[in-house]
């Protein structure tokens, strides 16, 4: 936490955390955790220090203009959802970032101007969508299922027989065409 506090001071930033860090470890107050049921981060720069990229946490940072991820695991899901990724140990990276940002003579920041993330155009439909009878999840072939390593452009009929709904684990046979 000391390394994160130093970086936050150098960057003129506030500290938030994942839910387990707030609830279990109690490093930050409960009203400072970011995620689906916590705070939503809508600022310009979010630095994810050691965040794995759990879906619940990602829902809390989806409106960040720029996401920088630092994690030892180069395969962490956060790297698929960030603008810049640093594979490395936060205990080594954070002091370097804080040093580069410097602590000397910081002036108050001007009022924040919200930057917009570029809108990614939706891909053209290539096949029918299928809806899960269990939870209503919609399988869109143009997007695939990244978490199950199903490549974008995979038609529903071409999904493996053991594929299940990513939301409720309903079997493929329990989907209907939209």
PDB file of C-alpha atoms in Angstrom:
ATOM      1  CA  UNK A   1       0.000   0.000   0.000  1.00  0.00           C
ATOM      2  CA  UNK A   2       2.902   2.370   0.675  1.00  0.00           C
ATOM      3  CA  UNK A   3       4.046   2.004  -2.949  1.00  0.00           C
ATOM      4  CA  UNK A   4       0.520   2.713  -4.189  1.00  0.00           C
ATOM      5  CA  UNK A   5       0.212   5.712  -1.867  1.00  0.00           C
ATOM      6  CA  UNK A   6       3.512   7.110  -3.197  1.00  0.00           C
ATOM      7  CA  UNK A   7       2.375   6.650  -6.804  1.00  0.00           C
ATOM      8  CA  UNK A   8      -1.004   8.243  -6.070  1.00  0.00           C
ATOM      9  CA  UNK A   9       0.688  11.247  -4.461  1.00  0.00           C
ATOM     10  CA  UNK A  10       3.097  11.626  -7.405  1.00  0.00           C
ATOM     11  CA  UNK A  11       0.249  11.299  -9.923  1.00  0.00           C
ATOM     12  CA  UNK A  12      -2.153  13.503  -7.965  1.00  0.00           C
ATOM     13  CA  UNK A  13      -4.582  10.577  -7.862  1.00  0.00           C
ATOM     14  CA  UNK A  14      -6.984   8.889  -5.472  1.00  0.00           C
ATOM     15  CA  UNK A  15      -6.701   5.268  -4.367  1.00  0.00           C
ATOM     16  CA  UNK A  16      -9.367   2.670  -5.025  1.00  0.00           C
ATOM     17  CA  UNK A  17      -9.235  -1.097  -4.903  1.00  0.00           C
ATOM     18  CA  UNK A  18     -10.905  -4.338  -5.808  1.00  0.00           C
ATOM     19  CA  UNK A  19     -13.661  -5.585  -3.517  1.00  0.00           C
ATOM     20  CA  UNK A  20     -11.510  -8.237  -1.756  1.00  0.00           C
ATOM     21  CA  UNK A  21      -8.869  -5.633  -0.897  1.00  0.00           C
ATOM     22  CA  UNK A  22     -11.526  -3.421   0.699  1.00  0.00           C
ATOM     23  CA  UNK A  23     -13.638  -6.107   2.379  1.00  0.00           C
ATOM     24  CA  UNK A  24     -11.125  -8.776   3.365  1.00  0.00           C
ATOM     25  CA  UNK A  25      -7.803  -6.979   3.693  1.00  0.00           C
ATOM     26  CA  UNK A  26      -9.392  -3.629   4.673  1.00  0.00           C
ATOM     27  CA  UNK A  27      -6.614  -1.603   3.055  1.00  0.00           C
ATOM     28  CA  UNK A  28      -9.146   0.986   1.851  1.00  0.00           C
ATOM     29  CA  UNK A  29     -12.622   1.954   3.101  1.00  0.00           C
ATOM     30  CA  UNK A  30     -15.557   0.009   1.632  1.00  0.00           C
ATOM     31  CA  UNK A  31     -16.743   3.071  -0.273  1.00  0.00           C
ATOM     32  CA  UNK A  32     -13.453   3.089  -2.229  1.00  0.00           C
ATOM     33  CA  UNK A  33     -13.688  -0.254  -3.982  1.00  0.00           C
ATOM     34  CA  UNK A  34     -14.273  -0.232  -7.712  1.00  0.00           C
ATOM     35  CA  UNK A  35     -16.460  -2.774  -9.432  1.00  0.00           C
ATOM     36  CA  UNK A  36     -19.888  -3.913 -10.474  1.00  0.00           C
ATOM     37  CA  UNK A  37     -21.412  -3.353  -7.016  1.00  0.00           C
ATOM     38  CA  UNK A  38     -18.942  -0.676  -5.938  1.00  0.00           C
ATOM     39  CA  UNK A  39     -17.801   2.657  -7.314  1.00  0.00           C
ATOM     40  CA  UNK A  40     -17.669   3.350 -11.039  1.00  0.00           C
ATOM     41  CA  UNK A  41     -14.472   5.014 -12.223  1.00  0.00           C
ATOM     42  CA  UNK A  42     -15.156   7.644 -14.876  1.00  0.00           C
ATOM     43  CA  UNK A  43     -11.890   9.588 -14.883  1.00  0.00           C
ATOM     44  CA  UNK A  44      -9.217   9.897 -17.532  1.00  0.00           C
ATOM     45  CA  UNK A  45      -6.487   7.592 -16.151  1.00  0.00           C
ATOM     46  CA  UNK A  46      -6.926   4.336 -14.227  1.00  0.00           C
ATOM     47  CA  UNK A  47      -3.778   2.501 -13.154  1.00  0.00           C
ATOM     48  CA  UNK A  48      -4.618  -1.119 -12.306  1.00  0.00           C
ATOM     49  CA  UNK A  49      -1.874  -2.371  -9.970  1.00  0.00           C
ATOM     50  CA  UNK A  50      -1.957  -6.159  -9.715  1.00  0.00           C
ATOM     51  CA  UNK A  51      -5.593  -6.329 -10.832  1.00  0.00           C
ATOM     52  CA  UNK A  52      -6.387  -9.663 -12.492  1.00  0.00           C
ATOM     53  CA  UNK A  53      -9.254  -8.374 -14.610  1.00  0.00           C
ATOM     54  CA  UNK A  54     -12.245 -10.116 -13.056  1.00  0.00           C
ATOM     55  CA  UNK A  55     -15.472  -9.216 -14.856  1.00  0.00           C
ATOM     56  CA  UNK A  56     -16.923  -7.604 -11.729  1.00  0.00           C
ATOM     57  CA  UNK A  57     -13.980  -5.194 -11.468  1.00  0.00           C
ATOM     58  CA  UNK A  58     -13.919  -4.459 -15.212  1.00  0.00           C
ATOM     59  CA  UNK A  59     -17.539  -3.285 -15.071  1.00  0.00           C
ATOM     60  CA  UNK A  60     -16.427  -0.571 -12.645  1.00  0.00           C
ATOM     61  CA  UNK A  61     -13.698   0.797 -14.949  1.00  0.00           C
ATOM     62  CA  UNK A  62     -15.387   0.517 -18.357  1.00  0.00           C
ATOM     63  CA  UNK A  63     -15.838   4.311 -18.536  1.00  0.00           C
ATOM     64  CA  UNK A  64     -12.179   5.134 -17.832  1.00  0.00           C
ATOM     65  CA  UNK A  65     -10.611   7.011 -20.734  1.00  0.00           C
ATOM     66  CA  UNK A  66      -7.226   5.301 -20.408  1.00  0.00           C
ATOM     67  CA  UNK A  67      -6.418   2.113 -18.500  1.00  0.00           C
ATOM     68  CA  UNK A  68      -2.840   1.167 -17.612  1.00  0.00           C
ATOM     69  CA  UNK A  69      -2.396  -2.359 -16.236  1.00  0.00           C
ATOM     70  CA  UNK A  70       0.536  -3.639 -14.204  1.00  0.00           C
ATOM     71  CA  UNK A  71       0.606  -7.368 -13.466  1.00  0.00           C
ATOM     72  CA  UNK A  72       3.215 -10.140 -13.187  1.00  0.00           C
ATOM     73  CA  UNK A  73       1.008 -12.504 -15.184  1.00  0.00           C
ATOM     74  CA  UNK A  74       1.247 -11.575 -18.853  1.00  0.00           C
ATOM     75  CA  UNK A  75      -1.900 -13.631 -19.510  1.00  0.00           C
ATOM     76  CA  UNK A  76      -4.056 -11.799 -16.951  1.00  0.00           C
ATOM     77  CA  UNK A  77      -7.464 -10.812 -18.425  1.00  0.00           C
ATOM     78  CA  UNK A  78      -6.832  -7.155 -17.515  1.00  0.00           C
ATOM     79  CA  UNK A  79      -4.367  -6.953 -20.420  1.00  0.00           C
ATOM     80  CA  UNK A  80      -7.191  -7.625 -22.892  1.00  0.00           C
ATOM     81  CA  UNK A  81      -9.067  -4.654 -21.439  1.00  0.00           C
ATOM     82  CA  UNK A  82      -6.356  -2.014 -21.068  1.00  0.00           C
ATOM     83  CA  UNK A  83      -4.805   0.618 -23.293  1.00  0.00           C
ATOM     84  CA  UNK A  84      -1.277   0.098 -21.960  1.00  0.00           C
ATOM     85  CA  UNK A  85       0.087  -2.966 -20.214  1.00  0.00           C
ATOM     86  CA  UNK A  86       3.224  -3.458 -18.147  1.00  0.00           C
ATOM     87  CA  UNK A  87       4.183  -7.045 -17.364  1.00  0.00           C
ATOM     88  CA  UNK A  88       6.172  -6.893 -14.161  1.00  0.00           C
ATOM     89  CA  UNK A  89       6.132  -6.882 -10.385  1.00  0.00           C
ATOM     90  CA  UNK A  90       4.317  -3.876  -8.892  1.00  0.00           C
ATOM     91  CA  UNK A  91       7.016  -3.706  -6.202  1.00  0.00           C
ATOM     92  CA  UNK A  92       9.535  -2.891  -8.937  1.00  0.00           C
ATOM     93  CA  UNK A  93       7.336  -0.877 -11.322  1.00  0.00           C
ATOM     94  CA  UNK A  94       5.523   1.444  -8.879  1.00  0.00           C
ATOM     95  CA  UNK A  95       8.658   3.104  -7.429  1.00  0.00           C
ATOM     96  CA  UNK A  96       9.921   3.722 -10.973  1.00  0.00           C
ATOM     97  CA  UNK A  97       6.622   5.332 -12.018  1.00  0.00           C
ATOM     98  CA  UNK A  98       6.481   7.461  -8.869  1.00  0.00           C
ATOM     99  CA  UNK A  99      10.070   8.577  -9.442  1.00  0.00           C
ATOM    100  CA  UNK A 100       9.347   9.521 -13.066  1.00  0.00           C
ATOM    101  CA  UNK A 101       6.260  11.498 -12.054  1.00  0.00           C
ATOM    102  CA  UNK A 102       8.257  13.200  -9.313  1.00  0.00           C
ATOM    103  CA  UNK A 103       7.085  14.598  -6.004  1.00  0.00           C
ATOM    104  CA  UNK A 104       8.628  18.062  -6.136  1.00  0.00           C
ATOM    105  CA  UNK A 105       6.533  21.231  -6.410  1.00  0.00           C
ATOM    106  CA  UNK A 106       3.254  19.724  -7.531  1.00  0.00           C
ATOM    107  CA  UNK A 107       0.718  22.353  -8.468  1.00  0.00           C
ATOM    108  CA  UNK A 108      -3.027  21.747  -8.222  1.00  0.00           C
ATOM    109  CA  UNK A 109      -4.413  20.095 -11.318  1.00  0.00           C
ATOM    110  CA  UNK A 110      -6.669  22.100 -13.596  1.00  0.00           C
ATOM    111  CA  UNK A 111     -10.319  21.043 -13.739  1.00  0.00           C
ATOM    112  CA  UNK A 112     -10.703  17.640 -15.348  1.00  0.00           C
ATOM    113  CA  UNK A 113     -11.821  17.570 -18.944  1.00  0.00           C
ATOM    114  CA  UNK A 114     -13.351  14.184 -19.639  1.00  0.00           C
ATOM    115  CA  UNK A 115     -11.694  12.474 -22.584  1.00  0.00           C
ATOM    116  CA  UNK A 116     -13.776  10.089 -24.666  1.00  0.00           C
ATOM    117  CA  UNK A 117     -12.667   6.616 -25.642  1.00  0.00           C
ATOM    118  CA  UNK A 118     -12.970   6.057 -29.360  1.00  0.00           C
ATOM    119  CA  UNK A 119     -16.085   4.115 -30.270  1.00  0.00           C
ATOM    120  CA  UNK A 120     -15.200   0.793 -31.835  1.00  0.00           C
ATOM    121  CA  UNK A 121     -17.469   0.115 -34.818  1.00  0.00           C
ATOM    122  CA  UNK A 122     -19.685  -2.937 -34.432  1.00  0.00           C
ATOM    123  CA  UNK A 123     -18.774  -5.777 -36.766  1.00  0.00           C
ATOM    124  CA  UNK A 124     -21.113  -6.707 -39.596  1.00  0.00           C
ATOM    125  CA  UNK A 125     -23.407  -9.654 -38.763  1.00  0.00           C
ATOM    126  CA  UNK A 126     -22.124 -12.964 -40.152  1.00  0.00           C
ATOM    127  CA  UNK A 127     -24.718 -15.345 -38.778  1.00  0.00           C
ATOM    128  CA  UNK A 128     -27.723 -15.685 -36.461  1.00  0.00           C
ATOM    129  CA  UNK A 129     -27.515 -14.863 -32.749  1.00  0.00           C
ATOM    130  CA  UNK A 130     -28.484 -17.454 -30.145  1.00  0.00           C
ATOM    131  CA  UNK A 131     -30.085 -16.791 -26.743  1.00  0.00           C
ATOM    132  CA  UNK A 132     -29.524 -18.803 -23.552  1.00  0.00           C
ATOM    133  CA  UNK A 133     -32.756 -20.183 -22.061  1.00  0.00           C
ATOM    134  CA  UNK A 134     -31.183 -20.056 -18.603  1.00  0.00           C
ATOM    135  CA  UNK A 135     -30.192 -16.396 -18.276  1.00  0.00           C
ATOM    136  CA  UNK A 136     -30.852 -14.584 -21.562  1.00  0.00           C
ATOM    137  CA  UNK A 137     -27.183 -14.259 -22.580  1.00  0.00           C
ATOM    138  CA  UNK A 138     -26.891 -13.659 -26.328  1.00  0.00           C
ATOM    139  CA  UNK A 139     -24.123 -15.401 -28.266  1.00  0.00           C
ATOM    140  CA  UNK A 140     -23.008 -13.083 -31.082  1.00  0.00           C
ATOM    141  CA  UNK A 141     -20.829 -14.883 -33.653  1.00  0.00           C
ATOM    142  CA  UNK A 142     -18.996 -11.680 -34.657  1.00  0.00           C
ATOM    143  CA  UNK A 143     -17.704 -11.345 -31.086  1.00  0.00           C
ATOM    144  CA  UNK A 144     -17.179 -15.010 -30.170  1.00  0.00           C
ATOM    145  CA  UNK A 145     -16.496 -15.856 -26.512  1.00  0.00           C
ATOM    146  CA  UNK A 146     -13.105 -14.478 -25.526  1.00  0.00           C
ATOM    147  CA  UNK A 147     -13.148 -16.059 -22.046  1.00  0.00           C
ATOM    148  CA  UNK A 148     -13.610 -19.547 -23.547  1.00  0.00           C
ATOM    149  CA  UNK A 149     -11.053 -18.909 -26.323  1.00  0.00           C
ATOM    150  CA  UNK A 150     -13.767 -18.863 -28.995  1.00  0.00           C
ATOM    151  CA  UNK A 151     -12.471 -16.619 -31.765  1.00  0.00           C
ATOM    152  CA  UNK A 152     -14.578 -13.772 -33.151  1.00  0.00           C
ATOM    153  CA  UNK A 153     -16.355 -14.964 -36.286  1.00  0.00           C
ATOM    154  CA  UNK A 154     -17.190 -18.432 -34.908  1.00  0.00           C
ATOM    155  CA  UNK A 155     -20.731 -19.406 -35.849  1.00  0.00           C
ATOM    156  CA  UNK A 156     -22.892 -20.990 -33.148  1.00  0.00           C
ATOM    157  CA  UNK A 157     -23.051 -24.299 -35.039  1.00  0.00           C
ATOM    158  CA  UNK A 158     -19.236 -24.405 -35.002  1.00  0.00           C
ATOM    159  CA  UNK A 159     -18.907 -24.035 -31.217  1.00  0.00           C
ATOM    160  CA  UNK A 160     -17.466 -27.105 -29.446  1.00  0.00           C
ATOM    161  CA  UNK A 161     -20.102 -29.488 -28.049  1.00  0.00           C
ATOM    162  CA  UNK A 162     -18.819 -28.890 -24.509  1.00  0.00           C
ATOM    163  CA  UNK A 163     -19.146 -25.077 -24.756  1.00  0.00           C
ATOM    164  CA  UNK A 164     -21.431 -23.584 -22.072  1.00  0.00           C
ATOM    165  CA  UNK A 165     -23.024 -20.195 -21.470  1.00  0.00           C
ATOM    166  CA  UNK A 166     -20.383 -17.838 -19.991  1.00  0.00           C
ATOM    167  CA  UNK A 167     -22.977 -16.302 -17.650  1.00  0.00           C
ATOM    168  CA  UNK A 168     -24.839 -19.309 -16.185  1.00  0.00           C
ATOM    169  CA  UNK A 169     -23.043 -22.416 -17.572  1.00  0.00           C
ATOM    170  CA  UNK A 170     -26.133 -23.627 -19.448  1.00  0.00           C
ATOM    171  CA  UNK A 171     -25.315 -26.226 -22.109  1.00  0.00           C
ATOM    172  CA  UNK A 172     -25.140 -25.281 -25.799  1.00  0.00           C
ATOM    173  CA  UNK A 173     -28.260 -27.385 -26.486  1.00  0.00           C
ATOM    174  CA  UNK A 174     -30.320 -25.009 -24.294  1.00  0.00           C
ATOM    175  CA  UNK A 175     -29.845 -22.033 -26.625  1.00  0.00           C
ATOM    176  CA  UNK A 176     -32.443 -20.895 -29.158  1.00  0.00           C
ATOM    177  CA  UNK A 177     -31.954 -18.850 -32.301  1.00  0.00           C
ATOM    178  CA  UNK A 178     -32.906 -15.188 -31.889  1.00  0.00           C
TER     179      UNK A 178
END
